[in-house]
Coordinates of C-alpha atoms in Angstrom, one line a residue:
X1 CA 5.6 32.2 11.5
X2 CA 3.5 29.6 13.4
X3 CA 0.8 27.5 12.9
X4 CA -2.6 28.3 14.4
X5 CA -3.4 27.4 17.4
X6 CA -6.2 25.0 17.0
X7 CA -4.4 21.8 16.0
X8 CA -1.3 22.5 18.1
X9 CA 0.4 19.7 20.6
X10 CA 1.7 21.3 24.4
X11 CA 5.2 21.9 22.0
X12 CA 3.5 24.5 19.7
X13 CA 3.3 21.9 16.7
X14 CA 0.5 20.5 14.6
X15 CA -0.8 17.1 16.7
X16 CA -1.9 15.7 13.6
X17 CA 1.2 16.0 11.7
X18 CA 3.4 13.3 12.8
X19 CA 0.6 10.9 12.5
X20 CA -0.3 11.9 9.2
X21 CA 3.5 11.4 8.2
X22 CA 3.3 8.1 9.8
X23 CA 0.1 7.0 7.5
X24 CA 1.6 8.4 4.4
X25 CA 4.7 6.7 4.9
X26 CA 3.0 3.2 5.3
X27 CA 1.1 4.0 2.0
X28 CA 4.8 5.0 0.2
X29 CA 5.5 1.7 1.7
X30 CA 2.8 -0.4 0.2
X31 CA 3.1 1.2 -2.9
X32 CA 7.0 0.0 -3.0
X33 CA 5.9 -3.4 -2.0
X34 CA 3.2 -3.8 -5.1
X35 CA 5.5 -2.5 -8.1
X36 CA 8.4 -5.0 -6.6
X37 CA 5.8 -7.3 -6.2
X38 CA 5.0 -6.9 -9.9
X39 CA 8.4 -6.8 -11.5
X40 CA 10.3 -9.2 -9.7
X41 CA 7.9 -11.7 -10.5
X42 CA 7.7 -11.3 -14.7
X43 CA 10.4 -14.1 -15.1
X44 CA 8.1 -16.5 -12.8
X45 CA 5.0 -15.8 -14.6
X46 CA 6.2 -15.5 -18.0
X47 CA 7.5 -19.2 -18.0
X48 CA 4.5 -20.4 -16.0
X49 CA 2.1 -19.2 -18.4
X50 CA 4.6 -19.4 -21.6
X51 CA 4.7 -16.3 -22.5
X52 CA 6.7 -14.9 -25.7
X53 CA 9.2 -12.2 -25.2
X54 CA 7.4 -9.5 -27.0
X55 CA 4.4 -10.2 -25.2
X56 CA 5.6 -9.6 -22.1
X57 CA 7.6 -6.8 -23.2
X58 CA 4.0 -5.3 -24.6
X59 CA 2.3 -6.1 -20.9
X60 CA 4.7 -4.2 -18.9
X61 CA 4.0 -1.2 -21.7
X62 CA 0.9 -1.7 -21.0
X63 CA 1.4 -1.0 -17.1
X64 CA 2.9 2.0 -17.4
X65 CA 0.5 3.5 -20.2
X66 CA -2.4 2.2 -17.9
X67 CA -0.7 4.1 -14.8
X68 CA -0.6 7.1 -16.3
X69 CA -4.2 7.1 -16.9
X70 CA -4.8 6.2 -13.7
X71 CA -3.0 9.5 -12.3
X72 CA -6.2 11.1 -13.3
X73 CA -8.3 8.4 -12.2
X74 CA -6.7 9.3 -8.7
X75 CA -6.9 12.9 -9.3
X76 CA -10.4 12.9 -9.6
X77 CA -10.7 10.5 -6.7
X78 CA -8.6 13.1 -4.0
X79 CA -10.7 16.0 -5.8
X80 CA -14.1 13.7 -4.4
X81 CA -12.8 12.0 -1.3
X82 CA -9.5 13.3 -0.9
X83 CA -6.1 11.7 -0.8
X84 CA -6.4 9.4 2.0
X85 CA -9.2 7.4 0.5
X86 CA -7.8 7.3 -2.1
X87 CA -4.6 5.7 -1.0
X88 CA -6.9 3.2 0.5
X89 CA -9.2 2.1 -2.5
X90 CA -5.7 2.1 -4.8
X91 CA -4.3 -0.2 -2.6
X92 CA -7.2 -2.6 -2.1
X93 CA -7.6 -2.6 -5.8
X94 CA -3.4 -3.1 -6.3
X95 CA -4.0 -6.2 -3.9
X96 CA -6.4 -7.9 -6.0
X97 CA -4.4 -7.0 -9.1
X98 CA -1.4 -9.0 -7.8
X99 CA -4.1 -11.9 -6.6
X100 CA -5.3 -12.3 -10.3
X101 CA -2.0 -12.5 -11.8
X102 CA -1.0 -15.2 -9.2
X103 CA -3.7 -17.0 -10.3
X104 CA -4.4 -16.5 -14.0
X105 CA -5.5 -19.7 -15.9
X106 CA -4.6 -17.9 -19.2
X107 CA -2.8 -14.8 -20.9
X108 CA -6.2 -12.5 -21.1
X109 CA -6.8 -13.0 -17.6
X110 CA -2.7 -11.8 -16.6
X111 CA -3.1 -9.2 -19.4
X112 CA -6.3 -7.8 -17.7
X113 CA -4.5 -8.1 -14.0
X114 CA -1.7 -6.5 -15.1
X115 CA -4.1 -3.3 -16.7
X116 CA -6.1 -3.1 -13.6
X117 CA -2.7 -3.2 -11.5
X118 CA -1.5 -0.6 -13.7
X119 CA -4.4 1.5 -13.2
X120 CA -4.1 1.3 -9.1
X121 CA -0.8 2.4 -9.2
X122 CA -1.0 5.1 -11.3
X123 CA -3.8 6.6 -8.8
X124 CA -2.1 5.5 -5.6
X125 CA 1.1 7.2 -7.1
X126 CA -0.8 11.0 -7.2
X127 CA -2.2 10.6 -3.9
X128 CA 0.8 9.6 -2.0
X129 CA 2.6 11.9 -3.5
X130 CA -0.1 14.6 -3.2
X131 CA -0.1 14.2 0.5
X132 CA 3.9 14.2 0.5
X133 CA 4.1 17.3 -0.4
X134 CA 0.7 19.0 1.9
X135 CA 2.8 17.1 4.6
X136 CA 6.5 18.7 3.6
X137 CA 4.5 22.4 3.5
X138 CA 3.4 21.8 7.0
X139 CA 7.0 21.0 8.3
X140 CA 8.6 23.6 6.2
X141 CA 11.7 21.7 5.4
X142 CA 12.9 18.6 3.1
X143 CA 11.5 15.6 3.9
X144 CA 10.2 14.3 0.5
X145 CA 13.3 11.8 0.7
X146 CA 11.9 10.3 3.9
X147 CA 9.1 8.9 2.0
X148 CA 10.7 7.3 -0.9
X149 CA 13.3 5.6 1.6
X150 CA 10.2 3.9 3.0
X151 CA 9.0 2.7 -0.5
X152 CA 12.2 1.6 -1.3
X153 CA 12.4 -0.8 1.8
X154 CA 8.8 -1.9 1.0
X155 CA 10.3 -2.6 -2.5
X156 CA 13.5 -4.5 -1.1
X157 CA 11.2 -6.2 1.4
X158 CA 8.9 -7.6 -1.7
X159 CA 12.0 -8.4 -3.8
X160 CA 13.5 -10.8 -1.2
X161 CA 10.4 -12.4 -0.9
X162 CA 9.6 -13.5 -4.0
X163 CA 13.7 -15.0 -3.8
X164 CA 12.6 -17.1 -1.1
X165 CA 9.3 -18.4 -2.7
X166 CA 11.4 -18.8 -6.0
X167 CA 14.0 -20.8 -3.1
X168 CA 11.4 -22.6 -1.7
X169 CA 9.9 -23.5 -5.0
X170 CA 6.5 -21.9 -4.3
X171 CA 4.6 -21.6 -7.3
X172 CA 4.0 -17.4 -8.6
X173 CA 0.3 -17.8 -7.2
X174 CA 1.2 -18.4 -3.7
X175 CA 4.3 -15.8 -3.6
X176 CA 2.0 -13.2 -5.3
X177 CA -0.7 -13.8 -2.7
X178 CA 1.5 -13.5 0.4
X179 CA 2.3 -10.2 -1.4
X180 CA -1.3 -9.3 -1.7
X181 CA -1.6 -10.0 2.3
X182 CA 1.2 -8.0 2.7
X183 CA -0.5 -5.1 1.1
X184 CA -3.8 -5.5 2.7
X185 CA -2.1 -5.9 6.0
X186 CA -0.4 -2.1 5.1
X187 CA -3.8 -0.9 4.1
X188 CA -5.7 -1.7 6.9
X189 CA -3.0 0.6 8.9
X190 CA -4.0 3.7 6.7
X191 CA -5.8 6.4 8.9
X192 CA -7.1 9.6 8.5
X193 CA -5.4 12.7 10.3
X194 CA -6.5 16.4 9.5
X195 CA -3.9 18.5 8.2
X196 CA -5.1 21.7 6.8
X197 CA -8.5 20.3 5.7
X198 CA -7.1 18.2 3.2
X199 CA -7.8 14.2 3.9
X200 CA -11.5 14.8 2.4
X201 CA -13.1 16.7 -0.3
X202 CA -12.4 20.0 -1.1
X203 CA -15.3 22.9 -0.2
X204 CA -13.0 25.3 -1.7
X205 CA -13.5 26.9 -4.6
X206 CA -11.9 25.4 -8.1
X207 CA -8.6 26.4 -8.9
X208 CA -8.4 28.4 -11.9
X209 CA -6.0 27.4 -14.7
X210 CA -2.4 26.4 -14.5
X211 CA -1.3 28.6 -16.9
X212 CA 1.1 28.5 -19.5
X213 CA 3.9 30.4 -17.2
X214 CA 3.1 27.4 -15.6
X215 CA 3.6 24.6 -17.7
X216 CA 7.2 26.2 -19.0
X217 CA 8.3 26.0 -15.5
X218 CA 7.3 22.5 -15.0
X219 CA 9.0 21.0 -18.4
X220 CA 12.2 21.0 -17.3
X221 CA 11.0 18.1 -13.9
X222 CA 9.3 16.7 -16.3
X223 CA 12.0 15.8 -18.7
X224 CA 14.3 15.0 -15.8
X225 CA 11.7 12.8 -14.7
X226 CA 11.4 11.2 -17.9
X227 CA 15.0 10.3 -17.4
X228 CA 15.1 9.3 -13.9
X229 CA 12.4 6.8 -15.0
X230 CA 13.8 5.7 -18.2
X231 CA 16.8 4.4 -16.1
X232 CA 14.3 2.9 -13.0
X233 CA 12.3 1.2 -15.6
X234 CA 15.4 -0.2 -17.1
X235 CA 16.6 -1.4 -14.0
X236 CA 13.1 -2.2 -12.1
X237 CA 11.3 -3.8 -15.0
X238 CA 14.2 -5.9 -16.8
X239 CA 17.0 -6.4 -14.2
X240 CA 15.6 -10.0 -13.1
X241 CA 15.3 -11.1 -16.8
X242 CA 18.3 -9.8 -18.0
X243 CA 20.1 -11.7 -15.3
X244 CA 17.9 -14.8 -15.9
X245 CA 18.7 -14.7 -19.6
X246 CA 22.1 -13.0 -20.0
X247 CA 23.9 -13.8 -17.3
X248 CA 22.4 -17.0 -16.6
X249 CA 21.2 -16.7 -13.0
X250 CA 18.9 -19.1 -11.5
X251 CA 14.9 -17.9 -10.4
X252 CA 16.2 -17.5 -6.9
X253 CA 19.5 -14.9 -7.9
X254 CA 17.3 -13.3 -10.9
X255 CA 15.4 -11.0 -8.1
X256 CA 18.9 -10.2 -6.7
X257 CA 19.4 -7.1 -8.6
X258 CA 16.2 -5.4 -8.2
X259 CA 16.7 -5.7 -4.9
X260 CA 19.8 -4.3 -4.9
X261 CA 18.8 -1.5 -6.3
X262 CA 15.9 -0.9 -4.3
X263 CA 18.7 -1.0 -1.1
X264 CA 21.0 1.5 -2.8
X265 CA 18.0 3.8 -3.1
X266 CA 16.9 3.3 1.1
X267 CA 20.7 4.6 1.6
X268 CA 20.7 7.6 -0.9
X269 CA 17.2 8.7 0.3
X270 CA 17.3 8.2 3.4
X271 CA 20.5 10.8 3.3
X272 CA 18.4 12.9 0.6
X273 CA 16.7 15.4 3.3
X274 CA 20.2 15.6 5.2
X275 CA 22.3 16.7 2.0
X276 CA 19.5 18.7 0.4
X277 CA 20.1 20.6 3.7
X278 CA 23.5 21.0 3.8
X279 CA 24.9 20.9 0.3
X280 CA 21.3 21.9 -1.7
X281 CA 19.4 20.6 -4.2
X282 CA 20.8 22.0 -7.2
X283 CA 24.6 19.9 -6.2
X284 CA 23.0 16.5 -4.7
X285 CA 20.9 16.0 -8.6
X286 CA 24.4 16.8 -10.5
X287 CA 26.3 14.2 -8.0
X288 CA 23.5 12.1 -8.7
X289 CA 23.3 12.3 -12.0
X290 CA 26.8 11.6 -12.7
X291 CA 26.9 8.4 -10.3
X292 CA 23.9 7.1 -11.9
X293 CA 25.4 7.0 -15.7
X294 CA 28.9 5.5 -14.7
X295 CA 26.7 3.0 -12.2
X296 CA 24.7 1.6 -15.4
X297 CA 27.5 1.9 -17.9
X298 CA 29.2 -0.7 -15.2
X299 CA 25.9 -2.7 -15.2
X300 CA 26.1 -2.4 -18.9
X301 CA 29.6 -3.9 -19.0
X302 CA 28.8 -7.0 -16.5
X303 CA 30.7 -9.8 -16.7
X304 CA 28.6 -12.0 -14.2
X305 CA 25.6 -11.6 -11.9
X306 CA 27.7 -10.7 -9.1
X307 CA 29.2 -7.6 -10.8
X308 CA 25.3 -7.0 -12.2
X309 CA 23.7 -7.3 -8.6
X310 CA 26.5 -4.4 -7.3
X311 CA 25.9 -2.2 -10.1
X312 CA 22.3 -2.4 -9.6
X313 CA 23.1 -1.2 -5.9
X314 CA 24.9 1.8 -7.4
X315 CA 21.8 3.0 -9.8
X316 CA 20.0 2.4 -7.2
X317 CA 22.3 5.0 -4.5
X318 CA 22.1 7.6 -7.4
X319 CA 18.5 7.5 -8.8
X320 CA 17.2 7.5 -5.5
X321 CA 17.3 11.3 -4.9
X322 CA 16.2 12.6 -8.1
X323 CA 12.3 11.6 -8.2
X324 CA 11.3 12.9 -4.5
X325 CA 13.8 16.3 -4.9
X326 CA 11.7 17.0 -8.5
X327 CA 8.3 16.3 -7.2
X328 CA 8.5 18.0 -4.1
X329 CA 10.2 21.4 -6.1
X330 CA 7.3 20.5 -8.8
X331 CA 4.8 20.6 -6.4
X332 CA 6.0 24.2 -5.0
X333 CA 4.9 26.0 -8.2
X334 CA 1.3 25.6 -7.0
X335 CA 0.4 24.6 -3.8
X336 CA -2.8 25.1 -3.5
X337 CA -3.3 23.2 -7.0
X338 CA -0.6 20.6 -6.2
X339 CA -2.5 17.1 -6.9
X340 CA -2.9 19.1 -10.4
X341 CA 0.7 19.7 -10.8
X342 CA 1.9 16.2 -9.9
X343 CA -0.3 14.2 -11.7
X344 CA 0.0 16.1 -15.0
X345 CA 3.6 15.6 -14.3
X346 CA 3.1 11.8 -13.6
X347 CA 2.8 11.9 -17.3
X348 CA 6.3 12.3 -17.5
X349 CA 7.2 9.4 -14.9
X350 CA 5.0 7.1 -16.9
X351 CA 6.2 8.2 -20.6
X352 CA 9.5 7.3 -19.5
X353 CA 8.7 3.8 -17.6
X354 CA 7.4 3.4 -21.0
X355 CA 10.0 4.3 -22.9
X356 CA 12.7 2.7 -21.1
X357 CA 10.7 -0.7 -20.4
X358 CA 9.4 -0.7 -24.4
X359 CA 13.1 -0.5 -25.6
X360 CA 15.0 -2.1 -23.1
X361 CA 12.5 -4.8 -23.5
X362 CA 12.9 -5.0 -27.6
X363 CA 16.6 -4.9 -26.6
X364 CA 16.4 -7.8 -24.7
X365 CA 13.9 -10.2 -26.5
X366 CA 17.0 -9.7 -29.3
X367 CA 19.5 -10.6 -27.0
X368 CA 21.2 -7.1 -26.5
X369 CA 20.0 -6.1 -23.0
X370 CA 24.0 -5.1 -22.5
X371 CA 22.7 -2.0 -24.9
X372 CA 20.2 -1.6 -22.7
X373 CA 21.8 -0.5 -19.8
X374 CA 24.3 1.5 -22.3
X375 CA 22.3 4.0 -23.6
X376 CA 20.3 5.2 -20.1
X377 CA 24.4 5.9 -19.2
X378 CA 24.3 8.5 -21.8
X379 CA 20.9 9.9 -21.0
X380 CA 21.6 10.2 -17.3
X381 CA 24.5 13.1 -18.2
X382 CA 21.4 14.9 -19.5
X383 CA 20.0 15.3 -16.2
X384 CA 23.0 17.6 -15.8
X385 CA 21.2 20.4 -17.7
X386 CA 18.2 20.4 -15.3
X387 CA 19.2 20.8 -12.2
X388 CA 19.8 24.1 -11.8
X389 CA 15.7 24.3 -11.6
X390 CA 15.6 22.3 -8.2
X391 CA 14.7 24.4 -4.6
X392 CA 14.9 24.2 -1.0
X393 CA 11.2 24.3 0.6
X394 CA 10.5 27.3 2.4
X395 CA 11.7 27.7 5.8
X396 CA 8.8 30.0 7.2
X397 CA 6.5 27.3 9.2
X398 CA 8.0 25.6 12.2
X399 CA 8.4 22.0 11.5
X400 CA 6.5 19.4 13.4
X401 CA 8.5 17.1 15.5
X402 CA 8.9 13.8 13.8

């Protein structure tokens, strides 16, 4: 079946399509750039502003509990302006987030950047995600893993930045505004391109309930999202202090890991789409899965930095398929309601960046971060259970040439 006719290219393809992949790849991008920017950084600005443990354990709660608010915040915003302007105003408010935390004289003022940071990201993580998948319907095959490689390099790209400010002994306010250019460079990129009416406002008619039919279908992504995000909290949030404090790296190494990590997931997803294809989903999540639990039960089991920096790499290779393949399978229970779908299961995301940033973080400020990479090993075998729910994307519309 083919497209209609009126946004076709001489090929018989959608025109608009490969630049409206291009746009939401830049805003997957910037969206990798500001949570590295973020977490790679809570080491810096915890001993500039002298900051107890708990405290900065109870901020980073605080980010995720804000972000998942803000998933509605953004899902009003694409239900009013759609999910392109909202991209932009997320991102323009992330920037000034990171600005204000630079720059905080005191801890309200970082506790307050760090809310209103958690609040942009929560609605810049629907949108993108939201446009993903119209995106992935238009092609009509996997490419959901595409994306997420690009917010992983924005993420690896922001975690060997702030190394080389922490190497060239910048203080956090002028590495965290470099990062705030970076993002308002990335914005100003961000166009509009039609695709199936769906970069403004809606004119349609409201979509009636989910249904409860529904929701039991979309439990079982949203506890293996729960998972997957217990473990990349674990590793995201904590990986720079647990080096810093348990392993005794310097400022400059401590941002090591996450980076690491962040590369391990630009090599599994940028191979996600490619095995999806050949093996399916259903096999790539249980490889993943197990590589993920003996990956952190090695980063448990660290005897130095080195060894910690490599296991992060490994999470990283794992985790990295299991959040686009169980969005992009999540958003095919509804299509036409899909910003619905994905930010009611954003809930999910954020109750486990919660859960694994709130314990590992009590872990740590005790001195038993090696537990906290222990237990996610045993929860990742879970993920087992759940991936027998995961599909291919229909194969009925010719894709768009990338």
């Amino acid at each position: 079946m083919s497209l209609s006719a009126p946004g076709r290219t001489e090929a018989g393809h959608p025109a608009s399509a490969a630049g409206a992949r291009r746009v939401a790849t830049i805003a997957f991008t910037a969206q990798g750039v500001s949570v590295a920017a973020v977490y790679t950084t809570v080491p810096a600005v915890t001993e500039h502003l002298g900051l107890a443990p708990l405290l900065t354990t109870t901020m980073m709660v605080a980010v995720a509990l804000m972000a998942g608010g803000g998933s509605f915040v953004g899902l009003a915003a694409i239900r009013r302006a759609g999910p392109v302007p909202t991209m932009r105003g997320a991102l323009l408010t992330a920037a000034a987030a990171l600005t204000l935390i630079g720059w905080a004289p005191d801890t309200a003022t970082v506790i307050c950047a760090y809310i209103l940071f958690g609040i942009a990201v929560g609605a810049l993580d629907v949108a993108v995600n939201t446009r993903a998948a119209e995106i992935e319907r238009a092609y009509g095959r996997s490419i959901f893993g595409s994306f997420y490689t690009a917010w992983s390099v924005g993420g690896v790209a922001a975690a060997l930045l702030t190394a080389a400010a922490a190497r060239l002994q910048w203080p956090v306010s002028a590495g965290l505004t470099v990062q705030a250019g970076v993002l308002l460079a990335l914005t100003f990129c961000i166009r509009t391109h039609s695709l199936a009416s769906s970069d403004g406002p809606s004119d349609t008619p409201a979509q009636p309930p989910l249904g409860r039919h529904v929701w039991i279908r979309l439990l079982p992504f949203g506890l293996v999202l729960l998972v997957v995000y217990v473990v990349d909290s674990t590793v995201s949030a904590w990986s720079a202090v647990y080096l810093r404090q348990t392993l005794a790296a310097s400022l400059t190494v401590a941002p090591m890991a996450y980076a690491a990590y962040q590369a391990g997931t630009v090599v599994g997803r940028a191979a996600t789409d490619r095995l999806v294809q050949r093996f399916g989903a259903v096999a790539v999540v249980r490889t993943a899965a197990l590589s993920v639990s003996g990956a952190l039960a090695g980063m448990a089991a660290a005897p130095g930095w080195p060894f910690a920096v490599l296991a992060a790499g490994a999470v990283g290779l794992g985790a990295s398929v299991l959040a686009p393949l169980c969005l992009a399978s999540a958003a095919r229970l509804r299509p036409a309601a899909s910003e619905a779908i994905l930010a009611r299961l954003n809930l999910f995301n954020y109750a486990g960046v919660v859960t694994g940033g709130a314990v590992s973080g009590l872990l740590g400020s005790t001195g038993q971060f090696r537990l906290a990479y222990a237990a996610p090993a045993v929860l990742a075998v879970l993920l087992l259970a759940g991936a027998r729910h995961f599909t291919r994307p229909p194969s009925s519309v010719v894709p768009p040439k990338s």
